[in-house]
Coordinates of C-alpha atoms in Angstrom, one line a residue:
X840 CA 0.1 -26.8 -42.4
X841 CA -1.0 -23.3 -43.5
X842 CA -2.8 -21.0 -41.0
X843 CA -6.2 -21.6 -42.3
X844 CA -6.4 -25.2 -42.0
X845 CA -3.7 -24.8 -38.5
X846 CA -6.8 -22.6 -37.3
X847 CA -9.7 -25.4 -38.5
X848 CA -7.8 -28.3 -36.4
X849 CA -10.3 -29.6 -34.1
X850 CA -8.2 -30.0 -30.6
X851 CA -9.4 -33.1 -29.0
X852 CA -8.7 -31.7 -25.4
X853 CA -11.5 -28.8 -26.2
X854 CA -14.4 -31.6 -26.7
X855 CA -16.9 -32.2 -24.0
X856 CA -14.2 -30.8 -21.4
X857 CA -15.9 -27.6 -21.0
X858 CA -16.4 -25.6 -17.0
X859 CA -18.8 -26.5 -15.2
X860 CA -19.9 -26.2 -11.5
X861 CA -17.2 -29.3 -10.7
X862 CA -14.3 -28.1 -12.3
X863 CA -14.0 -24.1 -12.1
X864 CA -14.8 -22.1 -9.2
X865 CA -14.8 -17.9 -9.2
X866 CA -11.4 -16.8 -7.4
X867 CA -12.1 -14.9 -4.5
X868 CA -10.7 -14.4 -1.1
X869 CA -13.7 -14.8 0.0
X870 CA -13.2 -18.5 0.3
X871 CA -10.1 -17.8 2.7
X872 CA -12.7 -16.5 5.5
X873 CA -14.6 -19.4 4.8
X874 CA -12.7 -22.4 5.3
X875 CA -10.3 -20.5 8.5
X876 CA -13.8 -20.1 10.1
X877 CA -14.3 -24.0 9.4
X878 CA -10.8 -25.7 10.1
X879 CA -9.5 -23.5 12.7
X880 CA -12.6 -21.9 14.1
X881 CA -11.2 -21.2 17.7
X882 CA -8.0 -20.0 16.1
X883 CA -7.7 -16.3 17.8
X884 CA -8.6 -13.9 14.3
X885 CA -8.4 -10.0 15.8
X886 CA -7.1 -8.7 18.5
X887 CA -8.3 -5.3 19.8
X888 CA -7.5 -4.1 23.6
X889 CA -9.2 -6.7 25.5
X890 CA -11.2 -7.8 22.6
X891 CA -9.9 -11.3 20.9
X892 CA -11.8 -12.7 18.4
X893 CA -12.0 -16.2 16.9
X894 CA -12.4 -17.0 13.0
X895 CA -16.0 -18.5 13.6
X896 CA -16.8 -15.6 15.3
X897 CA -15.6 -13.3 13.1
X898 CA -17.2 -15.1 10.0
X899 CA -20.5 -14.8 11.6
X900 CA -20.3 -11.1 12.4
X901 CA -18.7 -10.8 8.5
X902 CA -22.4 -12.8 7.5
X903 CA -24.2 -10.2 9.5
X904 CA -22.6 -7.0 7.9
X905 CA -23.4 -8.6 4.6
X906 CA -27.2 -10.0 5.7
X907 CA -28.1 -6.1 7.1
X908 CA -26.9 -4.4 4.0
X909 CA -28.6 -6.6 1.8
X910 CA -32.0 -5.2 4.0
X911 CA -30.7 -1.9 2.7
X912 CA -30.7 -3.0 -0.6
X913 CA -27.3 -3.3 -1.0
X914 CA -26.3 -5.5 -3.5
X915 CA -24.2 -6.2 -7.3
X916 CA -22.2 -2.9 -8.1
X917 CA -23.2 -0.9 -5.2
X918 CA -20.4 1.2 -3.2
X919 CA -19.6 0.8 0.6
X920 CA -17.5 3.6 2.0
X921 CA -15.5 3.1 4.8
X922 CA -13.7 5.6 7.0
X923 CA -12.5 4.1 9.8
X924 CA -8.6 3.2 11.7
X925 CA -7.0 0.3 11.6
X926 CA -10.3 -1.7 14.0
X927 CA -12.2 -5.4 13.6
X928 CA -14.9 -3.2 12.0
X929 CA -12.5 -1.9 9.1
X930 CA -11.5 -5.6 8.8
X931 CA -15.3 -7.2 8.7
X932 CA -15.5 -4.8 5.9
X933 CA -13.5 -6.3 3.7
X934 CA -15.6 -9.8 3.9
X935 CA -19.4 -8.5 4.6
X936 CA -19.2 -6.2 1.6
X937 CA -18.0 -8.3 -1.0
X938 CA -20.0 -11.0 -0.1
X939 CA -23.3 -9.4 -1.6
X940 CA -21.7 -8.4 -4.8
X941 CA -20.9 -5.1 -3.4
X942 CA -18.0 -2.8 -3.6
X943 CA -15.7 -1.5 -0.8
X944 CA -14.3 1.8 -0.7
X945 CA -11.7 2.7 1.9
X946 CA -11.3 5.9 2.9
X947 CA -8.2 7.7 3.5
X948 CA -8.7 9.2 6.9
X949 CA -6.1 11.8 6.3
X950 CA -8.5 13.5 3.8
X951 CA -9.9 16.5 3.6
X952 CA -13.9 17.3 3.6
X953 CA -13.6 18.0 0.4
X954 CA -11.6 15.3 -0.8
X955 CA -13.7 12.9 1.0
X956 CA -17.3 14.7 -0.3
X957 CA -15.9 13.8 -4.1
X958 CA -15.3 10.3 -3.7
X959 CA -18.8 9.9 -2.4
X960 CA -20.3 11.6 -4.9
X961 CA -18.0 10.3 -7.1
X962 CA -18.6 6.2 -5.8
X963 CA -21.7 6.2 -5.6
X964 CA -21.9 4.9 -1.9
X965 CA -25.1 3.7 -0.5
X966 CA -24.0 3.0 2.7
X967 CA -20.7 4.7 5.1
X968 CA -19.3 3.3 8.1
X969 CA -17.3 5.8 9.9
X970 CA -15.5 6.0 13.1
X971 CA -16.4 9.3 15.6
X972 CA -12.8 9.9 15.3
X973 CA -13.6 11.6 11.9
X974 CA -17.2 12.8 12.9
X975 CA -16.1 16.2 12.0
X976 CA -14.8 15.6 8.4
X977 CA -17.5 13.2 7.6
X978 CA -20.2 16.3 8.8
X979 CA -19.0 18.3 6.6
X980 CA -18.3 16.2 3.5
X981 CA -22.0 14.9 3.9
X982 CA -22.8 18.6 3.7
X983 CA -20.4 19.2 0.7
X984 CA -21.9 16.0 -1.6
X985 CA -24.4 16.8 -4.2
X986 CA -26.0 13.3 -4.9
X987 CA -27.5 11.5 -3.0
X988 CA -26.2 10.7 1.1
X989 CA -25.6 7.4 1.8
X990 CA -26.8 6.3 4.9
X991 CA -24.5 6.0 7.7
X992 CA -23.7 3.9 10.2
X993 CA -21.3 4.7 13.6
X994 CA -19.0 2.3 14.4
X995 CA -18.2 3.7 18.7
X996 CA -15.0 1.9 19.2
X997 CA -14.0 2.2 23.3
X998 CA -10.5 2.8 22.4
X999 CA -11.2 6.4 21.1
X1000 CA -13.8 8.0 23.2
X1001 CA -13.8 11.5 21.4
X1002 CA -15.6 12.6 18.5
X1003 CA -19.4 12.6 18.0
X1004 CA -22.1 10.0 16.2
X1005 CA -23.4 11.2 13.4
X1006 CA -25.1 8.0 11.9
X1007 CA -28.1 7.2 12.3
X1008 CA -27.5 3.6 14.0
X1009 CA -24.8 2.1 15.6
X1010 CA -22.5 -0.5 13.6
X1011 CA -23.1 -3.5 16.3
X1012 CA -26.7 -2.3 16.3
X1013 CA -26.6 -3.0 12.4
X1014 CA -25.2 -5.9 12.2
X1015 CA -27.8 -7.3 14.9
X1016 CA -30.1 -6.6 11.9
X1017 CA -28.8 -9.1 10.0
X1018 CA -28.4 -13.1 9.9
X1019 CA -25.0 -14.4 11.1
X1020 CA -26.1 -17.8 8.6
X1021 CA -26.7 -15.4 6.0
X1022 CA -26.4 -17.8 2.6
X1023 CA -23.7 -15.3 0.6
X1024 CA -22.2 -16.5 -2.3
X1025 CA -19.2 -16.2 -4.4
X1026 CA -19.2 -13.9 -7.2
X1027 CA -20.5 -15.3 -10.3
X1028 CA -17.4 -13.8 -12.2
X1029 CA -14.2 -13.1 -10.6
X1030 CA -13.6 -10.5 -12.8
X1031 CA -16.5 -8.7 -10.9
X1032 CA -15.1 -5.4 -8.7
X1033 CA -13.9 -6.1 -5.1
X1034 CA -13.0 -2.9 -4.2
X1035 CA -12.4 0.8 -5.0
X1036 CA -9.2 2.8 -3.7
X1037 CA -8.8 6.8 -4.7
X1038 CA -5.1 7.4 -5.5
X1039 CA -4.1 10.9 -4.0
X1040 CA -5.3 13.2 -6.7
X1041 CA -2.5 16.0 -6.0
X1042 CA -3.3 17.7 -9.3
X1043 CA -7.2 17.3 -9.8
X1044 CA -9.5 15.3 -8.8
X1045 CA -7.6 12.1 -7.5
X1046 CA -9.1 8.6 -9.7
X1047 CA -11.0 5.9 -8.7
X1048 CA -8.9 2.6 -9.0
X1049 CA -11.5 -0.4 -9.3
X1050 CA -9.7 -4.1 -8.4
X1051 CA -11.3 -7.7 -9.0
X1052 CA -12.1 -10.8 -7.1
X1053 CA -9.2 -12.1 -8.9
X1054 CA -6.7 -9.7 -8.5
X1055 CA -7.2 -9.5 -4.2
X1056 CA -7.3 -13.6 -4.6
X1057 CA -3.9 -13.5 -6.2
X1058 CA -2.2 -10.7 -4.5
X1059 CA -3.0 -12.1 -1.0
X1060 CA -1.6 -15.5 -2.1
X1061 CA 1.4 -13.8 -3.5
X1062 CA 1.9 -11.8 -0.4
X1063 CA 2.4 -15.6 1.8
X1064 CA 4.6 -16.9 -1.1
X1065 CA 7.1 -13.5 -1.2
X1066 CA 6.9 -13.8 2.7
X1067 CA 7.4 -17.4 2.8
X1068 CA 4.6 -16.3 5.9
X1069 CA 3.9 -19.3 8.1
X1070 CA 0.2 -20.6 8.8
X1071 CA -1.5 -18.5 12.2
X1072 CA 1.5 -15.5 11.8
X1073 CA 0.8 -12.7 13.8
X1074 CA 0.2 -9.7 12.0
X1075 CA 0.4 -5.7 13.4
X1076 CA -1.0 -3.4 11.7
X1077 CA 1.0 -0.9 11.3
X1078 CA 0.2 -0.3 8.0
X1079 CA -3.4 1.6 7.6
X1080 CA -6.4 -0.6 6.5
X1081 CA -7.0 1.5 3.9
X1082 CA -4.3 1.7 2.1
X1083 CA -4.7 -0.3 -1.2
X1084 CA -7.1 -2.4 1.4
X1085 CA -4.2 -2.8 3.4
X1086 CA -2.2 -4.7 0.5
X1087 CA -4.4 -7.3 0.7
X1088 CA -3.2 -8.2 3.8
X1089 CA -7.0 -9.1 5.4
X1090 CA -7.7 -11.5 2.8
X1091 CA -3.9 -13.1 3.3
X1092 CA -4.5 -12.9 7.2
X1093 CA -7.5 -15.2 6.3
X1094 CA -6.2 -17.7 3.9
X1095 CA -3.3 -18.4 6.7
X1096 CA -5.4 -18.1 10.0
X1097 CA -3.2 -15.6 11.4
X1098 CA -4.1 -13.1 14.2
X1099 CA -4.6 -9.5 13.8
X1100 CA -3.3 -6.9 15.8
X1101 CA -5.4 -4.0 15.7
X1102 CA -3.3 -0.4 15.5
X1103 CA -5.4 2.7 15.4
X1104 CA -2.3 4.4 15.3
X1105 CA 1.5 4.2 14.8
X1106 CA 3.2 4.9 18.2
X1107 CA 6.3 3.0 19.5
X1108 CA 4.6 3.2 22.7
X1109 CA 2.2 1.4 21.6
X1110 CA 3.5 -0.9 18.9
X1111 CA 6.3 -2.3 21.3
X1112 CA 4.3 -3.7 24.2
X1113 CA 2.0 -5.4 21.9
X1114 CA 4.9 -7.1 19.7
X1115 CA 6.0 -8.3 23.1
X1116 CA 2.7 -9.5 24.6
X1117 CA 1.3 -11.0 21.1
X1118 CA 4.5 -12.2 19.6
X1119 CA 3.9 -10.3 16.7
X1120 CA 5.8 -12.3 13.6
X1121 CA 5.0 -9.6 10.4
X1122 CA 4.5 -5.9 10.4
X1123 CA 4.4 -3.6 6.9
X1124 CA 5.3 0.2 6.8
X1125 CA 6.5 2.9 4.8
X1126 CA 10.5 4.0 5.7
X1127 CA 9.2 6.3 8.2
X1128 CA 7.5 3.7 10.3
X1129 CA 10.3 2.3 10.8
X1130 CA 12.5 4.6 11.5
X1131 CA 10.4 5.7 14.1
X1132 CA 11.0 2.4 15.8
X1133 CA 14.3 2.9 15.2
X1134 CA 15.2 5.5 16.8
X1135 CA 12.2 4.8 20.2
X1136 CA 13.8 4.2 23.4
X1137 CA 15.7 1.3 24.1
X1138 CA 13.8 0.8 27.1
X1139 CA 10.5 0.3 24.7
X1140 CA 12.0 -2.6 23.1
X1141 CA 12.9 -4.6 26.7
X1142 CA 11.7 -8.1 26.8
X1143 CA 11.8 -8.6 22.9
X1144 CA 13.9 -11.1 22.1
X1145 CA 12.1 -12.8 18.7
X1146 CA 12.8 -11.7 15.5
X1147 CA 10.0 -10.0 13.3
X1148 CA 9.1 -9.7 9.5
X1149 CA 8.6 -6.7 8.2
X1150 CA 7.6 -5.6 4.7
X1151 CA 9.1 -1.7 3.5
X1152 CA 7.3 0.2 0.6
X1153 CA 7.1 3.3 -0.3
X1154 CA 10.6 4.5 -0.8
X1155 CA 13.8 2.4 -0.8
X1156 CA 15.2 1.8 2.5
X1157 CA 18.6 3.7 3.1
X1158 CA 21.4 2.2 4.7
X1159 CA 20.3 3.4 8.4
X1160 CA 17.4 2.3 8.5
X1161 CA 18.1 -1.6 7.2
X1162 CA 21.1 -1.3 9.8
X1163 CA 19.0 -0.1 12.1
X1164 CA 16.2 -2.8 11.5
X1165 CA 18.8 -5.0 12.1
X1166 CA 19.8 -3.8 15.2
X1167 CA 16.6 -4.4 17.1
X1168 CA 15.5 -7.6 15.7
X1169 CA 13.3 -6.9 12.5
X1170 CA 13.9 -8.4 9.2
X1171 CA 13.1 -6.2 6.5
X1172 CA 11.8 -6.9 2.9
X1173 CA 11.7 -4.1 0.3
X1174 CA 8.3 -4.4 -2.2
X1175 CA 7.3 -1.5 -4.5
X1176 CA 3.9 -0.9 -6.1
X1177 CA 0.8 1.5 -6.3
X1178 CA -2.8 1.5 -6.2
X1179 CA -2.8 -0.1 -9.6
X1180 CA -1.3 -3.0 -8.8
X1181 CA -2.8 -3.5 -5.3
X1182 CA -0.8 -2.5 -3.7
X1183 CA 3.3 -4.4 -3.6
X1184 CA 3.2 -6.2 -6.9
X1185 CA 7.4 -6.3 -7.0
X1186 CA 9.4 -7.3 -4.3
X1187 CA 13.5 -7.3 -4.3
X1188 CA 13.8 -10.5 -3.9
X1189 CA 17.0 -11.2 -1.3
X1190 CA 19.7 -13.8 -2.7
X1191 CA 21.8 -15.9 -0.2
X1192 CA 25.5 -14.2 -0.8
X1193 CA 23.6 -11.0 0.0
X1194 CA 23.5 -11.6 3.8
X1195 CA 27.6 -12.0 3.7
X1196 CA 27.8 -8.4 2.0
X1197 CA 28.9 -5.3 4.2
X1198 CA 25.9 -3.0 5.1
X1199 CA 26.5 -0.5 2.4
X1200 CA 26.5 -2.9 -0.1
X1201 CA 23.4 -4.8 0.9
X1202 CA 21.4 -1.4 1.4
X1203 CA 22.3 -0.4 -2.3
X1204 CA 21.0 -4.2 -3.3
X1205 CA 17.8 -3.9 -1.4
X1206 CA 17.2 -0.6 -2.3
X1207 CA 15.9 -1.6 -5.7
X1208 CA 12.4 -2.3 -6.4
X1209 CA 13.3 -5.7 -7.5
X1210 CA 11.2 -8.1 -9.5
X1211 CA 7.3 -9.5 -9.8
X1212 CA 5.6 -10.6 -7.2
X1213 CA 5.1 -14.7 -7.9
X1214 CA 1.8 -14.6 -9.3
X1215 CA 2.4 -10.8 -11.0
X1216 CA 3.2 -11.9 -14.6
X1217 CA 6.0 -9.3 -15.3
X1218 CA 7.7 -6.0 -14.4
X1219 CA 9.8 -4.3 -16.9
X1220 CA 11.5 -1.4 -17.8
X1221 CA 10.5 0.5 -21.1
X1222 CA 10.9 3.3 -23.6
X1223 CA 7.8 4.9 -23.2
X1224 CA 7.6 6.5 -26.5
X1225 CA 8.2 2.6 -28.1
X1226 CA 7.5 0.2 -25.7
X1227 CA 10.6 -1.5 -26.3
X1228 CA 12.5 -2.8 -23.1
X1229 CA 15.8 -0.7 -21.9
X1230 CA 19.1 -2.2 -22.3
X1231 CA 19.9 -4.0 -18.7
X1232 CA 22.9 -2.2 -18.0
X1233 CA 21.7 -0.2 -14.9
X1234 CA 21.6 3.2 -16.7
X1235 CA 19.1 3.4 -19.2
X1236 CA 16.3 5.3 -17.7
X1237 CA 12.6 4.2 -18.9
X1238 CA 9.6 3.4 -17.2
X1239 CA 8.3 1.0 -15.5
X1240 CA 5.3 -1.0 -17.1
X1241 CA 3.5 -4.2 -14.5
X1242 CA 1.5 -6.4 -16.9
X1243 CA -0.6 -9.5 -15.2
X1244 CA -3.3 -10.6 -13.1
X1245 CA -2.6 -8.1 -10.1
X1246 CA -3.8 -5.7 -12.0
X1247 CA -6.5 -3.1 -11.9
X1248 CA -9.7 -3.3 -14.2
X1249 CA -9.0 0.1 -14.6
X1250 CA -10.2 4.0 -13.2
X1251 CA -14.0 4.3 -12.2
X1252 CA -15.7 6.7 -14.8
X1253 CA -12.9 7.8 -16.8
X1254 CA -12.0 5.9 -19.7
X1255 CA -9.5 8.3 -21.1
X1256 CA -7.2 8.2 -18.1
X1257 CA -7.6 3.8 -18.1
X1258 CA -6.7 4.0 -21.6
X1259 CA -4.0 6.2 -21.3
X1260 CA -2.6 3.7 -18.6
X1261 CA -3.3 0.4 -20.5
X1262 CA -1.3 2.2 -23.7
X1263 CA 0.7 -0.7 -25.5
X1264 CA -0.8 -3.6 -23.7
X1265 CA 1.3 -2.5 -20.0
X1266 CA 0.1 -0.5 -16.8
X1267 CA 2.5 2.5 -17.0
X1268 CA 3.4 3.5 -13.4
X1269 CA 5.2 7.2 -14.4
X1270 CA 8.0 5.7 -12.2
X1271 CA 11.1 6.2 -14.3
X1272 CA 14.2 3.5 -13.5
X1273 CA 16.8 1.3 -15.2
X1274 CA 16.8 -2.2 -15.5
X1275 CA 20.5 -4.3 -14.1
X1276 CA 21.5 -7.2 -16.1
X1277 CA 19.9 -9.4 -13.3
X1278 CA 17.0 -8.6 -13.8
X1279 CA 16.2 -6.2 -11.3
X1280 CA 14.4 -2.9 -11.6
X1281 CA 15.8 0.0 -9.6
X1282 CA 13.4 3.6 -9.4
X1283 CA 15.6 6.5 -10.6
X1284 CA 12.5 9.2 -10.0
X1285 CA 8.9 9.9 -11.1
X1286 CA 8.6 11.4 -14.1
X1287 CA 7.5 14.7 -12.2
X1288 CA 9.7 14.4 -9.9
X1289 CA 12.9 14.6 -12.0
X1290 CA 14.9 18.2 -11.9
X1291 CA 16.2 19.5 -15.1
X1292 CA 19.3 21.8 -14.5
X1293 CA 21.3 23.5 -17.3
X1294 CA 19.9 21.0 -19.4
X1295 CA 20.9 18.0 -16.6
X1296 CA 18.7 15.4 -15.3
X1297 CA 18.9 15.5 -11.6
X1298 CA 17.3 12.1 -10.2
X1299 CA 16.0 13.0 -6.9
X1300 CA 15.9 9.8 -5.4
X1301 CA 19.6 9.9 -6.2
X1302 CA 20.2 12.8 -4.5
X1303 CA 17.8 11.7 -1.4
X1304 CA 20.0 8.4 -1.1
X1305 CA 23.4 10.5 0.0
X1306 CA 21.4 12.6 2.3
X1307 CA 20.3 9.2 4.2
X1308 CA 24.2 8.7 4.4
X1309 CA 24.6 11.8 6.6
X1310 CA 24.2 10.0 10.4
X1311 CA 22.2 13.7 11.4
X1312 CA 19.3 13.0 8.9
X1313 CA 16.4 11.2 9.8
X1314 CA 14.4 12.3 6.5
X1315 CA 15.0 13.6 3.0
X1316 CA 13.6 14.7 0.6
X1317 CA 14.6 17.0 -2.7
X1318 CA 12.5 18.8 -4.8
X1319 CA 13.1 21.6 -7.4
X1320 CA 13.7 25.0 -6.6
X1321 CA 13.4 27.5 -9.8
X1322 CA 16.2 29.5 -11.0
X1323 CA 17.5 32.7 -12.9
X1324 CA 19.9 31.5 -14.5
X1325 CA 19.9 27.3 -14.6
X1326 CA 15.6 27.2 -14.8
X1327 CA 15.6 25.3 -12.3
X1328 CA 18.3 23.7 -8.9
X1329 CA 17.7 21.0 -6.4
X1330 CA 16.3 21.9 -3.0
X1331 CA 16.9 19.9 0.2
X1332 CA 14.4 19.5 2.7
X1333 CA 15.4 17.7 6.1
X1334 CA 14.3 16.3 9.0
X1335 CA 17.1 15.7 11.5
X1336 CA 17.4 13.5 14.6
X1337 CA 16.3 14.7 17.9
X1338 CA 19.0 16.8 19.4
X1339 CA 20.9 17.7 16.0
X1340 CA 21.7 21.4 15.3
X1341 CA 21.3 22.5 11.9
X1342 CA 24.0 23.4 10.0
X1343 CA 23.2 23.8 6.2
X1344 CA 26.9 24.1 5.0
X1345 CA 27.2 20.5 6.8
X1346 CA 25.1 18.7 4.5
X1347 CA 25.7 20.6 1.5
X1348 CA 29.5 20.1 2.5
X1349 CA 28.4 16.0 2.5
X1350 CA 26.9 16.0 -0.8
X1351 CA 29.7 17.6 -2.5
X1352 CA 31.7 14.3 -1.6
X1353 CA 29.4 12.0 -2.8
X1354 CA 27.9 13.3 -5.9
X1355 CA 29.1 15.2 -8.9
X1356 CA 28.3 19.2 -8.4
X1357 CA 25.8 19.9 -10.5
X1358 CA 23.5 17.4 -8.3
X1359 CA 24.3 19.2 -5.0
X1360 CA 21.1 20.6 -3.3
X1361 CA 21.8 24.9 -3.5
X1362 CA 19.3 25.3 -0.8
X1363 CA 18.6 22.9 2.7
X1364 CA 15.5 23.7 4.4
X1365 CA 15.1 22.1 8.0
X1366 CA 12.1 20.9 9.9
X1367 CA 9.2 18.5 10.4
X1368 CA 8.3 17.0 6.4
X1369 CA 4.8 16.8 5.6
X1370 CA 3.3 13.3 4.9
X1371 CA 0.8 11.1 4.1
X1372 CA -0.8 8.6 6.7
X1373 CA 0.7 5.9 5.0
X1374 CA 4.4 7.4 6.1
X1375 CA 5.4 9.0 2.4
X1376 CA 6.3 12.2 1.8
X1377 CA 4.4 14.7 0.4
X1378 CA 6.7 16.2 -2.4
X1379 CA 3.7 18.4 -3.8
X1380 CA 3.3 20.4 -0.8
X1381 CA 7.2 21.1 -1.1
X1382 CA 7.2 21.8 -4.3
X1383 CA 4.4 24.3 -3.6
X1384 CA 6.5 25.9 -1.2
X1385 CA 9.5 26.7 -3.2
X1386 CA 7.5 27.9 -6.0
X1387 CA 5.7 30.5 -3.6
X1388 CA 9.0 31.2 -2.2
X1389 CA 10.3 32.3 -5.2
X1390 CA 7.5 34.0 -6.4
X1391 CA 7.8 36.2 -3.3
X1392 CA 11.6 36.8 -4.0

């Protein structure tokens, strides 16, 4: 049959089988909420200090949020800012917003007034709920915007009693404003925007990633399925709320009726007790979180005698810290994505002759980023310039393109840059990395983070992965540091463990065993690393520092 007529063929299955109310409903986690609130409705849903509350309770306060901003005149399209901690607030966001069409924009809290003032102006927000804690940086970025304010509403949480209210109501005075029946509804499309998350804008302006119903409904089933996370797990969060909305971890925490253990911050001290006394099952963190825990007291730790999930993003997890992990009971599980692709959208997924494998072997295993999530459609490794997949022989270097349903509808306002990132029908990341012949993707460096020597490609990560060898580092990172006569070398910075000396030679000495010379850092630098608040390092400010270092020589 030629195409024409192939193309006329009337396909029985397409006649008088079309959607309709019965058959197709909108994906959205906003159904999760929903039917937890209705089958398990005095399942415990947050936990906060002395506050616990249950699912129904928690879907009626959600109904409220969305009820009172609907009285505001929120509704389809409009922005909702939030800049609050890790707090049952922060989570009733995530449902009351939504539910009246509207758009959620999590703040990074870490931001400066500045920062904060663009995205604003930049969202479009009608409406910001903000913690005291920040009072000061939301005063001035209200001062800094040049549209219109939004109006703002203080949410006092008794666990932080600092800080000043600067709204000009109260959050639990807002919601008492609106209807805890409130009739919502799901979105009409669930290609309709959920939420919108800033990346970090370290050169310009930072971009406003826009997700979909569809995407967050996808993502937080993929996150039980990569978990294999049981029904009513107990979640810490240890992992900021606002952070790619937590990876979709609210919505996941609804659709299993888990618990939520509120963190405003990250603090052994704090984190321990409440694993013991809630029988925390799942925690997620950058490497640094965890290596905190790590290396707390053992005396923090007494009394814990269950294991604990936990997912690691944000670099791969060197050998100490799995070992570590190991040590006192937590189970790690590396995942890698970005705003993009809300947030984990690859996970290396563990095979059973792994566990038998000595510790070196199994860190250099989990260390890559892996492959998709279940419900991601693919992750590959391409020439950039062709699009054509690498050879899988674990050298290659290309970059790594996600393509499926877990991904963004694309950067708020700036076509140009959503184009650019959509070129040849994948999301490009700028993460360069090779592809093994199983299958799985391991990051060599960002594209801007890669040091050219003499002509040589120094991978950074490559050289970061020997420092985490040496038992005196705690964190790593290397950056480049320009030169006379090779353009430019690789510089170390380190953080070492409490009660270390530093001694440069030492880990230069180290290196030299473990990598070919030309790779060696010329420089170490010791002290405290700067970071961001979800635990990664900030490489910009160290690549700042070297080039006003030299500039000054």
């Amino acid at each position: 049959m030629d195409g024409d007529n192939f193309r006329m063929r009337v396909n029985a299955y397409d006649q008088g089988l079309d959607r309709n109310a019965a058959n197709h409903v909108a994906l959205s986690p906003l159904s999760f909420l929903e039917r937890s609130a209705r089958v398990y409705p005095e399942r415990i849903a947050l936990v906060h200090g002395g506050l616990q509350q249950t699912w129904a309770h928690t879907y009626r306060r959600c109904r409220q949020l969305a009820s009172a901003l609907a009285q505001r005149g929120v509704g389809l399209g409009d922005t909702v800012a939030a800049m609050l901690p890790n707090t049952p607030a922060m989570f009733e966001a995530h449902f009351g917003v939504p539910m009246v069409g509207a758009v959620l924009n999590t703040l990074n809290t870490r931001l400066d007034p500045e920062a904060i003032a663009f995205m604003l102006d930049h969202g479009g927000a009608k409406v910001l709920l903000t913690d005291r804690e920040f009072s000061g940086t939301v005063t001035r970025a209200l001062a800094l915007m040049t549209g219109p304010r939004p109006a703002v509403v203080d949410v006092d949480d008794a666990l932080h009693p600092g800080g000043e209210l600067v709204g000009e109501i109260g959050y639990e005075a807002f919601l008492q404003q609106g209807d805890p029946e409130f009739a919502w509804a799901l979105p009409a499309d669930e290609w309709d925007a959920i939420a919108l998350n800033y990346t970090s804008g370290t050169t310009g302006n930072p971009k406003g990633v826009v997700t979909h119903h569809r995407g967050a409904y996808l993502n937080a089933v993929s996150n039980v399925v990569t978990w294999e996370m049981p029904r009513h797990a107990v979640y810490l969060w240890t992992l900021p709320m606002f952070h790619c909305n937590g990876w979709c971890f609210p919505w996941t925490m609804a659709l299993q009726a888990g618990t939520s253990i509120c963190l405003r911050r990250v603090d052994p001290a704090l984190i321990f007790p409440l694993v013991r006394e809630h029988r925390v099952t799942h925690m997620c963190g950058a490497p640094i979180v965890y290596g905190l825990l790590v290396n707390a007291p053992a005396s923090l730790r007494e009394g814990i005698t269950h294991r604990v999930e936990g997912l690691i993003a944000g670099a791969a997890p060197p050998a100490a810290i799995i070992e570590g992990c190991e040590r006192i009971g937590i189970d790690i599980t590396h995942v890698y994505g970005l705003t993009e692709v809300y947030g984990p959208a690859a996970v290396c997924a563990k095979q059973e002759d792994w566990a038998g494998l000595p510790i070196e072997e199994r860190a250099r295993l989990n260390a890559r980023q892996g492959v998709a999530y279940p419900l991601q459609e693919a992750v590959t490794v391409v020439d950039p310039e062709t699009m054509l997949p690498v050879p899988a022989d674990g050298e290659t270097i290309g970059e790594i393109v996600f393509r499926g349903n877990i991904v963004m509808k694309g950067y708020l306002k700036n076509p140009a840059a959503t184009q650019e990132a959509f070129a040849g029908g994948w999301f490009h990341t700028g993460d360069l990395a090779v592809m093994f012949p199983d299958g799985y993707v391991k990051i060599k460096d960002r594209s801007k983070d890669v040091i050219i020597s003499g002509g040589e490609n120094i991978s950074s990560v490559e050289v970061e992965e020997v420092l985490y060898r040496h038992p005196a580092v705690l964190v790593a990172a290397v950056v480049a540091k320009p030169d006379a006569k090779w353009g430019e070398v690789p510089c170390a910075f380190v953080e070492l463990r409490e009660g270390v000396v530093p001694v440069e030679a030492d880990i230069i000495d180290f290196c030299r065993l473990h990598m070919a010379r030309f790779k060696v850092p010329k420089q170490v630098v010791f002290g405290v690393l700067p970071k961001t608040s979800t635990g990664k390092i900030q490489k910009f400010v160290l690549r700042e520092q070297m080039r006003s270092a030299s500039a000054i020589e």
